[in-house]
């Protein structure tokens, strides 16, 4: 029973990492950028939820506004900060992303101080236990797993079956050839950022409901872990991000269960180092196809 | 005149790849550009489809000035390219590649897919396979089929014979001829000058970013300079 409940715990944490890792991988796939501001968009989402719930909005509406806010800010970041650098050296883009990340953290600190705030978890997902067989699960665990899996299935269908999804794959494989098809790559890149950050918005709500606090730097660690998950799965690979996310979630829960909870972060970064040394393309990554 | 190119100058950073290129393509013809490696043929084609921006000069297509327009608006006007090195989408299936070719089409493109499969029956057999698993010849067929899906008025073909066996080259050239007979205007870039000059109506020779000779295919085949430089004697 203990084993099973730990597995479910791993599944919950893993699904959050997977949602966030998907955003990293999708953006990397399409413009070869490690978007270090991705974690901070999740942090912004946390503050939007704080404010909207604080203002007395219905939780469902607050969640909707949170997701929309994450989408708008990401699309704006791409337009203002990344698009002008489309043909600049990759390193300029990377440094810009780090700059955007710091900017967002400091802006939020300016308006809301650096203090941690209690996140209204129970307003969004009521604290209730669900009996499943002999297992007692919290509603928030069940909701997290179901919503994440649902979002991933939705993403899978979108990418595999829709015209826009196919265009996204085409742009990520060969941007120039995609333009020759008449695909408007700016639009496709915007939509990729929008989808990735919608998943991040969902991830933001679920993550904050698990830990019940928000602060201006919360995005860094979550973002880094999701980044490790994306690299472990193979950066750029959608199934890889999911596999990597669950692997990191399970690893953390396992390390904690063994009594080494202080070591969880170290273990996650050890995973990154091992992957980079042994198999830099990750578990499901393709060979490094350089773009022309 | 379907396409009129005037004084086109194109740079890669500070390398001047095209140094004032002018030529035209008439409706219904096969026009071909030949020339050695690095002469600027590919640069010419990608500037026509808008992947590369011209520094100066003008491109007119069907009477419209398109020099500064986006690649997608040129596809919409009826220019379509099968690029050098094929550049099919390796992770997409053959069907999905063809669908991408029809990306801007709002109408039903099933008949066009059927037409592509009639030109290239081997693509039909492989339609569910990902393009990365195709042979070089099949990828060339897919690149051409994909370019046909937008119902182009002008097709730009960049070295369709590259790396293919003589038998396959003959097959591809026969299809280019049939495409042209069915009304598609073609601008063909080729290293295989002998075959290209035989197939085309008119031709031009490029050298280091300039057009140095132009005429009918027959005239150029008979030109001593062309024979010496491109036809092996
Ligand atoms: N991406 C590029 N960056 C810099 N120079 C390039 C690039 N592509 C082509 N060139 C240069 O432009 C010139 C024309 O090349 P290209 O158009 O590819 O010739 P062709 O297709 O006739 O072989 C060459 O000198 C080549 O070195
Ligand atoms: Mg070339």
Coordinates of C-alpha atoms and ligand atoms in Angstrom, one line a residue:
Chain A
X1 CA 0.0 0.0 0.0
X2 CA 2.8 2.4 0.9
X3 CA 4.5 1.5 -2.3
X4 CA 1.3 2.1 -4.3
X5 CA 0.7 5.4 -2.7
X6 CA 4.2 6.5 -3.4
X7 CA 3.8 5.5 -7.0
X8 CA 0.7 7.7 -7.2
X9 CA 2.7 10.5 -5.6
X10 CA 5.3 10.1 -8.3
X11 CA 2.7 10.1 -10.9
X12 CA 1.3 13.4 -9.6
X13 CA 4.6 15.2 -9.4
X14 CA 5.7 13.6 -12.7
X15 CA 2.7 14.8 -14.5
X16 CA 3.4 18.4 -13.4
X17 CA 7.0 18.2 -14.6
X18 CA 5.8 16.6 -17.9
X19 CA 3.4 19.6 -18.5
X20 CA 6.2 22.1 -17.9
X21 CA 8.8 20.0 -19.8
X22 CA 6.5 19.9 -22.9
X23 CA 6.7 23.7 -23.1
X24 CA 10.5 23.6 -23.1
X25 CA 10.7 20.8 -25.7
X26 CA 8.1 22.4 -28.0
X27 CA 9.9 25.7 -28.1
X28 CA 13.3 24.1 -28.4
X29 CA 11.9 22.0 -31.3
X30 CA 10.7 24.9 -33.2
X31 CA 13.3 27.6 -32.7
X32 CA 16.2 25.7 -31.0
X33 CA 15.9 28.0 -27.9
X34 CA 16.2 26.8 -24.3
X35 CA 13.6 29.2 -23.1
X36 CA 14.8 29.9 -19.5
X37 CA 11.9 32.3 -19.0
X38 CA 9.5 29.3 -19.2
X39 CA 9.7 28.6 -15.4
X40 CA 9.0 32.3 -14.7
X41 CA 5.9 32.3 -16.7
X42 CA 4.6 29.6 -14.3
X43 CA 5.5 31.9 -11.5
X44 CA 3.5 34.7 -13.1
X45 CA 0.6 32.3 -13.4
X46 CA 0.8 31.6 -9.7
X47 CA 0.5 35.4 -8.9
X48 CA -2.3 35.8 -11.4
X49 CA -4.2 33.0 -9.6
X50 CA -3.4 34.6 -6.2
X51 CA -4.8 38.0 -7.4
X52 CA -7.9 36.7 -9.1
X53 CA -8.9 34.4 -6.3
X54 CA -8.0 37.1 -3.8
X55 CA -10.4 39.4 -5.7
X56 CA -13.2 36.9 -5.1
X57 CA -13.5 35.5 -8.6
X58 CA -14.9 32.1 -9.1
X59 CA -12.0 29.5 -9.0
X60 CA -12.8 28.2 -12.5
X61 CA -12.7 31.7 -13.9
X62 CA -9.5 32.4 -12.0
X63 CA -7.9 29.3 -13.5
X64 CA -9.0 30.3 -16.9
X65 CA -7.5 33.8 -16.5
X66 CA -4.3 32.3 -15.2
X67 CA -3.9 30.1 -18.2
X68 CA -4.8 33.0 -20.6
X69 CA -2.3 35.2 -18.7
X70 CA 0.5 32.7 -19.2
X71 CA -0.3 32.4 -22.9
X72 CA -0.4 36.2 -23.4
X73 CA 2.8 36.9 -21.6
X74 CA 4.7 34.1 -23.5
X75 CA 3.4 35.2 -26.9
X76 CA 4.4 38.7 -26.0
X77 CA 7.9 37.6 -24.8
X78 CA 8.4 35.8 -28.1
X79 CA 7.3 38.7 -30.2
X80 CA 9.3 41.4 -28.4
X81 CA 12.4 39.6 -27.2
X82 CA 13.0 36.5 -29.3
X83 CA 11.6 37.3 -32.8
X84 CA 14.0 40.2 -33.5
X85 CA 16.9 37.7 -32.8
X86 CA 15.6 35.0 -35.2
X87 CA 18.7 35.1 -37.3
X88 CA 21.1 36.2 -34.6
X89 CA 23.6 33.6 -33.2
X90 CA 21.9 31.0 -30.9
X91 CA 23.9 32.3 -27.9
X92 CA 22.3 35.8 -28.1
X93 CA 18.9 34.2 -28.0
X94 CA 19.9 32.1 -24.9
X95 CA 21.2 35.1 -23.1
X96 CA 18.1 37.0 -23.9
X97 CA 16.0 34.3 -22.4
X98 CA 18.0 34.4 -19.2
X99 CA 17.5 38.2 -19.2
X100 CA 13.8 37.9 -19.6
X101 CA 13.7 35.4 -16.8
X102 CA 15.5 37.8 -14.4
X103 CA 13.3 40.6 -15.6
X104 CA 10.1 38.8 -14.7
X105 CA 11.4 37.7 -11.3
X106 CA 12.5 41.2 -10.4
X107 CA 9.3 42.8 -11.7
X108 CA 7.2 40.5 -9.5
X109 CA 9.5 41.2 -6.6
X110 CA 9.0 44.9 -7.1
X111 CA 5.3 44.7 -7.0
X112 CA 4.8 41.8 -4.5
X113 CA 8.0 41.8 -2.5
X114 CA 10.3 38.7 -2.3
X115 CA 8.2 37.1 0.5
X116 CA 6.4 33.8 -0.1
X117 CA 2.7 33.9 -0.1
X118 CA 0.1 31.3 0.8
X119 CA -1.5 30.0 -2.4
X120 CA -5.3 29.4 -2.2
X121 CA -5.0 25.7 -3.1
X122 CA -8.2 24.6 -1.3
X123 CA -10.2 27.3 -3.1
X124 CA -9.2 25.8 -6.4
X125 CA -9.3 22.1 -5.5
X126 CA -11.1 21.4 -2.2
X127 CA -9.2 19.4 0.4
X128 CA -11.1 16.1 0.1
X129 CA -10.0 12.5 0.3
X130 CA -11.1 9.9 -2.3
X131 CA -11.2 6.2 -1.4
X132 CA -10.0 4.0 -4.1
X133 CA -9.9 0.4 -3.1
X134 CA -8.0 0.5 0.1
X135 CA -6.2 3.6 -1.0
X136 CA -7.0 7.1 0.3
X137 CA -6.0 9.8 -2.3
X138 CA -6.4 13.5 -2.1
X139 CA -8.7 15.0 -4.6
X140 CA -5.9 17.3 -5.7
X141 CA -3.7 14.3 -6.6
X142 CA -6.5 12.7 -8.7
X143 CA -7.3 16.0 -10.4
X144 CA -3.7 16.7 -11.2
X145 CA -3.1 13.3 -12.8
X146 CA -6.4 13.3 -14.8
X147 CA -6.0 16.9 -16.0
X148 CA -2.4 16.4 -17.0
X149 CA -3.0 13.2 -18.8
X150 CA -6.0 14.8 -20.5
X151 CA -3.9 17.8 -21.6
X152 CA -1.1 15.5 -22.9
X153 CA -3.6 13.4 -25.0
X154 CA -5.1 16.7 -26.3
X155 CA -1.7 17.9 -27.3
X156 CA -0.9 14.6 -29.0
X157 CA -4.0 14.7 -31.1
X158 CA -3.4 18.4 -32.0
X159 CA 0.2 17.7 -33.1
X160 CA -0.5 14.5 -34.9
X161 CA -3.9 15.2 -36.5
X162 CA -4.5 18.9 -37.1
X163 CA -3.3 21.0 -39.9
X164 CA -1.6 23.4 -37.4
X165 CA 0.0 20.5 -35.6
X166 CA 1.5 19.1 -38.9
X167 CA 2.7 22.6 -39.7
X168 CA 4.4 22.8 -36.3
X169 CA 6.2 19.6 -37.0
X170 CA 7.1 20.7 -40.5
X171 CA 8.6 24.0 -39.1
X172 CA 10.5 22.2 -36.4
X173 CA 12.0 19.8 -39.0
X174 CA 12.9 22.4 -41.7
X175 CA 11.9 26.0 -41.3
X176 CA 13.0 27.0 -44.8
X177 CA 11.1 24.1 -46.5
X178 CA 8.1 24.9 -44.4
X179 CA 8.1 28.5 -45.7
X180 CA 8.3 27.1 -49.3
X181 CA 4.9 25.4 -48.5
X182 CA 3.4 28.8 -47.7
X183 CA 3.5 28.2 -44.0
X184 CA 3.6 31.5 -42.0
X185 CA 6.4 30.6 -39.6
X186 CA 5.8 33.6 -37.3
X187 CA 2.2 32.4 -36.8
X188 CA 3.3 28.8 -36.2
X189 CA 6.0 29.9 -33.7
X190 CA 3.5 32.2 -31.8
X191 CA 1.0 29.3 -31.6
X192 CA 3.7 27.0 -30.3
X193 CA 4.6 29.4 -27.6
X194 CA 0.9 29.8 -26.8
X195 CA 0.3 26.0 -26.5
X196 CA 3.5 25.5 -24.5
X197 CA 2.5 28.2 -22.0
X198 CA -1.1 27.1 -21.8
X199 CA 0.3 23.8 -20.6
X200 CA 2.6 25.8 -18.2
X201 CA -0.5 27.7 -16.9
X202 CA -2.2 24.4 -16.1
X203 CA 1.1 23.2 -14.6
X204 CA 1.3 26.3 -12.5
X205 CA -2.1 25.8 -11.0
X206 CA -1.4 22.1 -10.3
X207 CA 2.0 22.8 -8.9
X208 CA 0.9 25.5 -6.6
X209 CA -2.0 23.4 -5.4
X210 CA 0.5 20.7 -4.4
X211 CA 2.8 23.0 -2.5
X212 CA 0.4 25.9 -1.5
X213 CA 3.0 28.6 -1.7
X214 CA 4.2 31.1 -4.4
X215 CA 7.2 33.4 -4.5
X216 CA 9.0 35.3 -7.2
X217 CA 11.8 32.7 -7.7
X218 CA 9.7 29.6 -7.6
X219 CA 9.9 29.3 -11.3
X220 CA 13.7 28.8 -11.4
X221 CA 13.8 25.5 -9.6
X222 CA 10.6 24.1 -11.2
X223 CA 11.8 25.4 -14.6
X224 CA 15.3 23.8 -14.1
X225 CA 13.8 20.4 -13.1
X226 CA 11.4 20.5 -16.1
X227 CA 14.4 21.4 -18.3
X228 CA 16.3 18.3 -16.9
X229 CA 13.2 16.3 -17.7
X230 CA 13.1 17.6 -21.2
X231 CA 16.8 16.8 -21.7
X232 CA 16.4 13.4 -20.2
X233 CA 13.6 12.6 -22.6
X234 CA 15.4 14.1 -25.5
X235 CA 15.0 17.9 -26.0
X236 CA 12.7 18.6 -28.9
X237 CA 10.8 15.3 -28.5
X238 CA 7.2 15.5 -27.3
X239 CA 6.9 12.0 -26.0
X240 CA 10.4 12.5 -24.5
X241 CA 9.2 15.4 -22.4
X242 CA 6.4 13.2 -21.0
X243 CA 8.7 10.3 -20.3
X244 CA 11.4 12.6 -18.8
X245 CA 8.8 14.4 -16.7
X246 CA 7.5 11.2 -15.1
X247 CA 11.0 9.8 -14.7
X248 CA 12.1 12.9 -12.7
X249 CA 8.9 12.9 -10.7
X250 CA 9.3 9.3 -9.7
X251 CA 13.0 9.8 -9.0
X252 CA 12.2 12.6 -6.5
X253 CA 9.5 10.7 -4.8
X254 CA 11.8 7.6 -4.5
X255 CA 14.7 9.6 -3.1
X256 CA 12.3 11.2 -0.5
X257 CA 10.8 7.8 0.4
X258 CA 14.2 6.4 1.0
X259 CA 14.7 9.1 3.6
X260 CA 17.0 11.4 1.6
X261 CA 14.6 14.2 1.0
X262 CA 17.3 16.8 1.4
X263 CA 19.0 15.3 -1.7
X264 CA 16.1 15.4 -4.2
X265 CA 17.4 18.5 -6.1
X266 CA 20.9 17.1 -6.1
X267 CA 19.7 13.9 -7.6
X268 CA 17.8 15.7 -10.3
X269 CA 20.8 17.6 -11.4
X270 CA 23.0 14.5 -11.2
X271 CA 20.6 13.0 -13.7
X272 CA 21.2 15.9 -16.0
X273 CA 25.0 15.5 -15.8
X274 CA 24.8 11.8 -16.4
X275 CA 22.5 12.3 -19.4
X276 CA 24.7 14.9 -20.9
X277 CA 27.8 12.6 -20.5
X278 CA 26.2 9.3 -21.6
X279 CA 23.5 10.2 -24.0
X280 CA 23.1 13.9 -24.8
X281 CA 20.3 13.2 -27.2
X282 CA 18.2 11.8 -24.3
X283 CA 16.1 8.7 -24.1
X284 CA 13.8 9.5 -27.1
X285 CA 15.7 12.3 -28.8
X286 CA 16.6 12.2 -32.5
X287 CA 20.2 12.7 -33.5
X288 CA 21.1 16.3 -33.4
X289 CA 19.8 17.5 -36.7
X290 CA 21.4 20.9 -37.2
X291 CA 19.2 23.3 -39.0
X292 CA 20.3 25.1 -42.1
Chain B
X1 CA 6.0 37.4 -69.6
X2 CA 5.2 35.3 -66.6
X3 CA 8.4 36.1 -64.6
X4 CA 10.7 39.0 -65.0
X5 CA 13.9 39.3 -63.0
X6 CA 15.8 42.6 -63.2
X7 CA 19.3 43.3 -61.9
X8 CA 18.9 41.1 -58.9
X9 CA 21.7 41.5 -56.3
X10 CA 21.8 39.2 -53.3
X11 CA 24.3 39.0 -50.4
X12 CA 25.3 36.4 -47.8
X13 CA 26.7 38.7 -45.2
X14 CA 29.3 40.5 -47.2
X15 CA 29.6 38.0 -50.0
X16 CA 27.8 39.1 -53.1
X17 CA 26.3 35.9 -54.5
X18 CA 24.2 37.5 -57.2
X19 CA 25.7 40.5 -59.0
X20 CA 22.8 41.9 -61.1
X21 CA 21.0 38.9 -62.6
X22 CA 18.3 39.6 -65.2
X23 CA 16.3 37.0 -67.1
X24 CA 12.7 36.2 -67.8
X25 CA 10.5 33.1 -68.1
X26 CA 7.6 33.0 -70.5
X27 CA 4.3 31.3 -69.8
X28 CA 4.3 27.7 -70.8
X29 CA 8.0 27.2 -71.3
X30 CA 10.8 25.3 -69.6
X31 CA 13.6 27.7 -68.9
X32 CA 16.8 26.3 -67.5
X33 CA 19.7 27.8 -65.6
X34 CA 23.0 25.9 -65.9
X35 CA 26.4 26.7 -64.4
X36 CA 29.1 25.4 -62.2
X37 CA 28.9 24.8 -58.5
X38 CA 28.7 28.1 -56.6
X39 CA 27.5 30.1 -59.7
X40 CA 24.4 31.4 -57.8
X41 CA 21.7 29.2 -59.3
X42 CA 20.3 28.1 -55.9
X43 CA 20.5 31.6 -54.6
X44 CA 18.5 32.8 -57.6
X45 CA 15.7 30.3 -56.9
X46 CA 15.5 30.9 -53.2
X47 CA 15.3 34.6 -53.8
X48 CA 12.5 34.0 -56.2
X49 CA 10.5 32.1 -53.6
X50 CA 11.4 34.7 -50.9
X51 CA 13.6 32.7 -48.5
X52 CA 16.4 35.1 -49.3
X53 CA 15.9 38.8 -49.5
X54 CA 17.3 40.7 -52.5
X55 CA 19.5 43.7 -51.8
X56 CA 18.4 45.4 -55.0
X57 CA 16.7 44.7 -58.2
X58 CA 13.2 43.5 -58.9
X59 CA 11.1 40.4 -59.4
X60 CA 7.8 40.7 -61.3
X61 CA 5.4 37.7 -61.4
X62 CA 2.3 37.9 -63.6
X63 CA 2.7 41.6 -63.7
X64 CA 3.0 42.0 -60.0
X65 CA 6.0 43.4 -58.2
X66 CA 6.8 40.7 -55.6
X67 CA 10.4 41.6 -54.6
X68 CA 9.6 42.4 -51.0
X69 CA 6.7 40.0 -50.4
X70 CA 6.7 37.1 -48.0
X71 CA 7.3 33.5 -49.1
X72 CA 3.7 32.5 -48.3
X73 CA 2.2 35.3 -50.5
X74 CA 4.4 34.1 -53.4
X75 CA 3.1 30.5 -52.9
X76 CA -0.4 31.9 -52.9
X77 CA 0.3 33.7 -56.2
X78 CA 1.4 30.4 -57.8
X79 CA 5.2 30.0 -57.3
X80 CA 6.3 26.7 -55.9
X81 CA 9.7 25.2 -55.3
X82 CA 11.2 21.8 -55.1
X83 CA 14.4 22.8 -53.3
X84 CA 18.0 21.6 -53.7
X85 CA 18.6 18.5 -51.6
X86 CA 14.9 17.7 -51.6
X87 CA 14.3 18.9 -48.1
X88 CA 11.2 16.7 -47.5
X89 CA 10.0 16.6 -43.9
X90 CA 11.6 13.4 -42.7
X91 CA 9.4 12.8 -39.7
X92 CA 6.2 13.4 -41.6
X93 CA 4.6 10.7 -43.7
X94 CA 4.4 10.9 -47.5
X95 CA 0.7 11.9 -47.2
X96 CA 1.5 14.6 -44.6
X97 CA 4.3 16.0 -46.7
X98 CA 1.8 16.3 -49.6
X99 CA -0.7 17.9 -47.3
X100 CA 1.9 20.5 -46.3
X101 CA 2.3 21.2 -50.0
X102 CA -1.4 22.1 -50.1
X103 CA -1.1 24.2 -46.9
X104 CA -2.6 27.3 -48.4
X105 CA -5.4 25.5 -50.3
X106 CA -8.8 26.1 -49.0
X107 CA -10.5 23.8 -51.5
X108 CA -10.5 20.0 -51.7
X109 CA -7.1 18.8 -52.8
X110 CA -7.8 15.1 -53.0
X111 CA -7.8 15.3 -56.8
X112 CA -4.4 16.9 -56.8
X113 CA -3.1 14.1 -54.5
X114 CA -4.5 11.6 -57.0
X115 CA -2.7 13.4 -59.8
X116 CA 0.6 13.3 -57.9
X117 CA 0.2 9.6 -57.3
X118 CA -0.5 9.1 -61.1
X119 CA 2.8 10.9 -61.8
X120 CA 4.7 9.1 -59.1
X121 CA 3.0 5.7 -58.5
X122 CA 5.8 4.7 -56.0
X123 CA 4.6 7.5 -53.6
X124 CA 1.2 5.9 -53.4
X125 CA 2.7 2.6 -52.3
X126 CA 4.7 4.4 -49.6
X127 CA 2.1 7.0 -48.6
X128 CA 1.9 5.9 -44.9
X129 CA 5.7 5.8 -44.5
X130 CA 7.7 8.6 -43.0
X131 CA 9.6 10.5 -45.7
X132 CA 12.9 9.9 -44.0
X133 CA 12.7 6.2 -44.8
X134 CA 12.4 6.8 -48.6
X135 CA 15.2 6.3 -51.1
X136 CA 16.8 9.4 -52.6
X137 CA 14.8 9.0 -55.8
X138 CA 11.6 8.7 -53.9
X139 CA 12.4 11.7 -51.9
X140 CA 13.0 13.7 -55.1
X141 CA 9.6 12.5 -56.3
X142 CA 8.0 13.5 -53.0
X143 CA 9.7 17.0 -53.2
X144 CA 8.2 17.5 -56.7
X145 CA 4.8 16.1 -55.8
X146 CA 4.7 18.3 -52.7
X147 CA 5.5 21.3 -54.8
X148 CA 2.7 20.4 -57.2
X149 CA 0.1 20.3 -54.4
X150 CA -0.3 24.1 -54.4
X151 CA -1.3 24.0 -58.1
X152 CA 1.6 26.2 -59.1
X153 CA 1.7 28.3 -62.2
X154 CA 5.5 28.4 -62.1
X155 CA 7.5 25.5 -60.7
X156 CA 11.1 26.1 -59.6
X157 CA 13.1 22.9 -59.7
X158 CA 16.6 22.9 -58.1
X159 CA 18.8 20.0 -59.3
X160 CA 16.2 17.3 -59.4
X161 CA 18.7 14.9 -60.8
X162 CA 21.3 15.3 -58.0
X163 CA 22.6 12.0 -56.8
X164 CA 20.2 9.8 -58.8
X165 CA 21.0 6.9 -61.1
X166 CA 20.8 7.6 -64.8
X167 CA 17.6 5.5 -65.1
X168 CA 15.9 7.6 -62.4
X169 CA 17.2 10.8 -63.9
X170 CA 15.5 9.9 -67.2
X171 CA 12.3 9.1 -65.3
X172 CA 12.3 12.5 -63.5
X173 CA 13.1 14.4 -66.7
X174 CA 10.3 12.6 -68.5
X175 CA 7.9 13.7 -65.7
X176 CA 9.1 17.3 -66.0
X177 CA 8.3 17.2 -69.7
X178 CA 4.8 15.9 -69.0
X179 CA 4.2 18.5 -66.3
X180 CA 5.2 21.2 -68.7
X181 CA 2.9 19.7 -71.4
X182 CA 0.0 19.8 -69.0
X183 CA 0.5 23.6 -68.6
X184 CA 3.0 24.2 -65.8
X185 CA 5.7 26.7 -66.5
X186 CA 9.1 25.4 -65.3
X187 CA 12.3 27.1 -64.2
X188 CA 14.8 24.3 -64.0
X189 CA 18.3 24.5 -62.4
X190 CA 20.6 21.7 -63.4
X191 CA 24.2 20.6 -63.2
X192 CA 23.4 17.9 -65.8
X193 CA 23.6 20.5 -68.6
X194 CA 23.4 18.0 -71.5
X195 CA 20.0 16.7 -70.4
X196 CA 18.7 20.1 -69.3
X197 CA 19.6 21.8 -72.6
X198 CA 17.8 19.0 -74.5
X199 CA 14.7 19.3 -72.5
X200 CA 14.3 23.1 -72.2
X201 CA 13.0 25.7 -74.6
X202 CA 15.3 28.5 -73.4
X203 CA 18.4 28.5 -71.2
X204 CA 20.9 30.8 -69.5
X205 CA 24.4 30.1 -68.3
X206 CA 25.4 31.5 -64.9
X207 CA 29.0 32.1 -63.8
X208 CA 30.0 33.6 -60.4
X209 CA 26.7 35.5 -59.8
X210 CA 26.1 36.7 -63.4
X211 CA 24.3 35.4 -66.4
X212 CA 26.9 35.2 -69.1
X213 CA 25.1 33.6 -72.0
X214 CA 21.4 33.1 -72.9
X215 CA 19.5 31.6 -75.8
X216 CA 17.4 28.6 -76.9
X217 CA 18.4 25.2 -75.6
X218 CA 19.6 24.3 -79.0
X219 CA 21.7 27.4 -79.5
X220 CA 23.5 26.9 -76.2
X221 CA 24.1 23.2 -77.0
X222 CA 25.8 24.3 -80.1
X223 CA 27.8 27.1 -78.5
X224 CA 31.6 26.1 -78.3
X225 CA 31.9 27.9 -75.0
X226 CA 29.1 25.9 -73.5
X227 CA 30.3 22.6 -75.1
X228 CA 33.8 23.2 -73.6
X229 CA 32.7 24.2 -70.1
X230 CA 29.5 22.1 -69.5
X231 CA 29.2 19.4 -72.0
X232 CA 32.6 17.8 -71.7
X233 CA 34.1 18.7 -75.0
Ligands
LIG1 N1 24.4 30.0 -46.7 C1 25.4 30.6 -47.4 N2 26.2 31.4 -46.7 C2 27.3 32.1 -47.3 N3 27.5 31.9 -48.6 C3 26.7 31.2 -49.3 C4 25.6 30.5 -48.8 N4 25.0 29.8 -49.7 C5 25.6 30.0 -50.9 N5 26.7 30.9 -50.7 C6 27.6 31.4 -51.7 O1 26.9 32.0 -52.7 C7 27.4 31.6 -53.9 C8 26.3 31.0 -54.8 O2 25.9 29.8 -54.2 P1 24.7 28.9 -54.8 O3 23.6 29.8 -55.1 O4 24.5 27.8 -53.8 O5 25.3 28.3 -56.1 P2 24.9 27.1 -57.1 O6 23.5 26.7 -56.7 O7 24.9 27.7 -58.4 O8 25.8 26.0 -56.8 C9 28.6 30.7 -53.7 O9 29.8 31.5 -53.7 C10 28.4 30.2 -52.3 O10 29.6 30.0 -51.6
LIG2 MG1 22.8 24.9 -56.0

